[in-house]
Amino acid sequence: MMRTSYDPEADAMFVWFAPEGTASATTKEVAPGILLDFDTAGNVVGIEILDVRERVMEQRDKAA
């Protein structure tokens, strides 16, 4: 089950793909402000997106 959350103070969005309570063993920044969390088997268990408001505004401006 996928879960999401947004932290307005940090302006960060989190998306989890693993069951609740699954720990992240490592994190890798794959693009500026885009981080992937991996479990001990190397599976992606989550994504963290930083500067969400800025990214949304950029995409909105591109679509206009």
Coordinates of N, CA and C in Angstrom, one line a residue:
M1 N 0.8 -1.2 0.0 CA 0.0 0.0 0.0 C 0.9 1.2 0.0
M2 N 0.6 2.2 -0.8 CA 1.3 3.4 -0.9 C 0.7 4.4 0.1
R3 N 1.6 5.2 0.8 CA 1.2 6.2 1.7 C 2.0 7.5 1.3
T4 N 1.3 8.6 1.6 CA 2.0 9.9 1.3 C 1.8 10.8 2.5
S5 N 2.7 11.8 2.6 CA 2.6 12.8 3.6 C 3.3 14.0 3.1
Y6 N 3.0 15.2 3.7 CA 3.6 16.4 3.3 C 3.9 17.2 4.6
D7 N 5.1 17.7 4.7 CA 5.5 18.5 5.8 C 5.6 20.0 5.3
P8 N 4.7 20.8 5.7 CA 4.7 22.2 5.2 C 5.9 23.0 5.7
E9 N 6.3 22.7 6.9 CA 7.5 23.5 7.4 C 8.8 23.2 6.7
A10 N 8.9 21.9 6.3 CA 10.1 21.5 5.6 C 9.9 21.6 4.1
D11 N 8.6 21.8 3.7 CA 8.2 21.8 2.2 C 8.7 20.5 1.6
A12 N 8.4 19.4 2.2 CA 8.9 18.1 1.7 C 7.7 17.1 1.7
M13 N 7.7 16.4 0.6 CA 6.7 15.3 0.4 C 7.3 14.0 0.5
F14 N 6.6 13.1 1.2 CA 7.2 11.7 1.3 C 6.2 10.7 0.7
V15 N 6.7 9.8 0.0 CA 5.9 8.7 -0.6 C 6.5 7.4 -0.2
W16 N 5.7 6.5 0.5 CA 6.2 5.2 1.0 C 5.5 4.1 0.2
F17 N 6.3 3.1 -0.2 CA 5.8 2.0 -0.9 C 5.8 0.7 -0.1
A18 N 6.5 0.7 1.0 CA 6.6 -0.5 1.8 C 5.6 -0.4 3.0
P19 N 5.4 -1.5 3.6 CA 4.4 -1.5 4.7 C 4.9 -0.6 5.9
E20 N 4.0 0.0 6.6 CA 4.3 0.8 7.7 C 5.3 0.1 8.7
G21 N 6.3 0.8 9.1 CA 7.3 0.3 10.0 C 8.5 -0.2 9.3
T22 N 8.5 -0.3 7.9 CA 9.7 -0.7 7.2 C 10.8 0.3 7.3
A23 N 12.0 -0.1 7.7 CA 13.0 0.9 7.9 C 13.8 1.1 6.6
S24 N 14.3 2.3 6.4 CA 15.1 2.6 5.3 C 16.6 2.3 5.7
A25 N 17.3 1.5 4.9 CA 18.7 1.2 5.2 C 19.6 2.2 4.6
T26 N 19.3 2.7 3.4 CA 20.1 3.7 2.8 C 19.3 4.7 2.0
T27 N 19.8 5.9 1.8 CA 19.1 6.9 1.0 C 20.1 7.4 0.0
K28 N 19.6 7.6 -1.3 CA 20.4 8.1 -2.3 C 19.7 9.3 -3.0
E29 N 20.4 10.4 -3.2 CA 19.9 11.6 -3.9 C 20.1 11.3 -5.4
V30 N 19.0 11.1 -6.1 CA 19.1 10.7 -7.6 C 19.0 12.0 -8.5
A31 N 18.5 13.1 -8.0 CA 18.4 14.3 -8.6 C 18.4 15.4 -7.5
P32 N 18.7 16.6 -7.9 CA 18.7 17.7 -6.8 C 17.3 17.7 -6.1
G33 N 17.3 17.4 -4.8 CA 16.1 17.4 -4.0 C 15.2 16.2 -4.1
I34 N 15.6 15.2 -4.8 CA 14.9 13.9 -5.0 C 15.7 12.8 -4.4
L35 N 15.2 12.2 -3.3 CA 15.9 11.2 -2.6 C 15.1 9.9 -2.6
L36 N 15.8 8.8 -2.9 CA 15.2 7.5 -2.8 C 15.7 6.8 -1.5
D37 N 14.7 6.1 -0.8 CA 15.1 5.3 0.3 C 15.0 3.8 -0.1
F38 N 16.0 3.1 0.4 CA 16.1 1.7 0.0 C 16.1 0.8 1.3
D39 N 15.5 -0.4 1.2 CA 15.6 -1.3 2.3 C 16.9 -2.1 2.3
T40 N 17.1 -3.0 3.2 CA 18.4 -3.8 3.2 C 18.6 -4.7 2.0
A41 N 17.5 -5.0 1.3 CA 17.6 -5.8 0.0 C 17.8 -5.0 -1.2
G42 N 17.8 -3.6 -1.0 CA 18.1 -2.7 -2.2 C 16.8 -2.3 -2.9
N43 N 15.6 -2.7 -2.3 CA 14.4 -2.3 -2.9 C 14.0 -0.8 -2.5
V44 N 13.4 -0.1 -3.5 CA 13.0 1.3 -3.2 C 11.8 1.2 -2.2
V45 N 11.9 1.8 -1.1 CA 10.7 1.8 -0.1 C 10.1 3.1 0.0
G46 N 10.8 4.2 -0.5 CA 10.2 5.5 -0.4 C 10.9 6.6 -1.2
I47 N 10.2 7.7 -1.4 CA 10.8 8.8 -2.1 C 10.5 10.0 -1.3
E48 N 11.5 10.9 -1.2 CA 11.4 12.2 -0.5 C 11.6 13.3 -1.6
I49 N 10.7 14.2 -1.7 CA 10.8 15.3 -2.6 C 10.9 16.6 -1.8
L50 N 12.0 17.3 -2.0 CA 12.2 18.6 -1.3 C 11.8 19.8 -2.2
D51 N 11.5 20.9 -1.5 CA 11.1 22.1 -2.3 C 9.9 21.9 -3.1
V52 N 8.9 21.3 -2.6 CA 7.7 20.9 -3.3 C 7.0 22.1 -3.9
R53 N 6.8 23.1 -3.2 CA 6.0 24.3 -3.7 C 6.7 24.9 -4.9
E54 N 8.1 25.0 -4.8 CA 8.8 25.5 -6.0 C 8.7 24.6 -7.2
R55 N 8.7 23.3 -7.0 CA 8.6 22.4 -8.1 C 7.2 22.5 -8.8
V56 N 6.2 22.6 -7.9 CA 4.8 22.7 -8.4 C 4.6 23.9 -9.3
M57 N 5.2 25.1 -8.7 CA 5.1 26.3 -9.5 C 5.8 26.3 -10.8
E58 N 7.0 25.6 -10.8 CA 7.7 25.5 -12.1 C 6.9 24.7 -13.1
Q59 N 6.3 23.6 -12.7 CA 5.5 22.8 -13.6 C 4.3 23.5 -14.1
R60 N 3.7 24.3 -13.2 CA 2.5 25.1 -13.6 C 2.8 26.1 -14.6
D61 N 4.0 26.8 -14.4 CA 4.4 27.8 -15.4 C 4.7 27.2 -16.7
K62 N 5.3 26.0 -16.7 CA 5.6 25.3 -18.0 C 4.4 24.9 -18.7
A63 N 3.3 24.5 -18.0 CA 2.1 24.1 -18.6 C 1.2 25.3 -19.1
A64 N 1.5 26.5 -18.7 CA 0.7 27.6 -19.1 C 1.1 28.1 -20.5

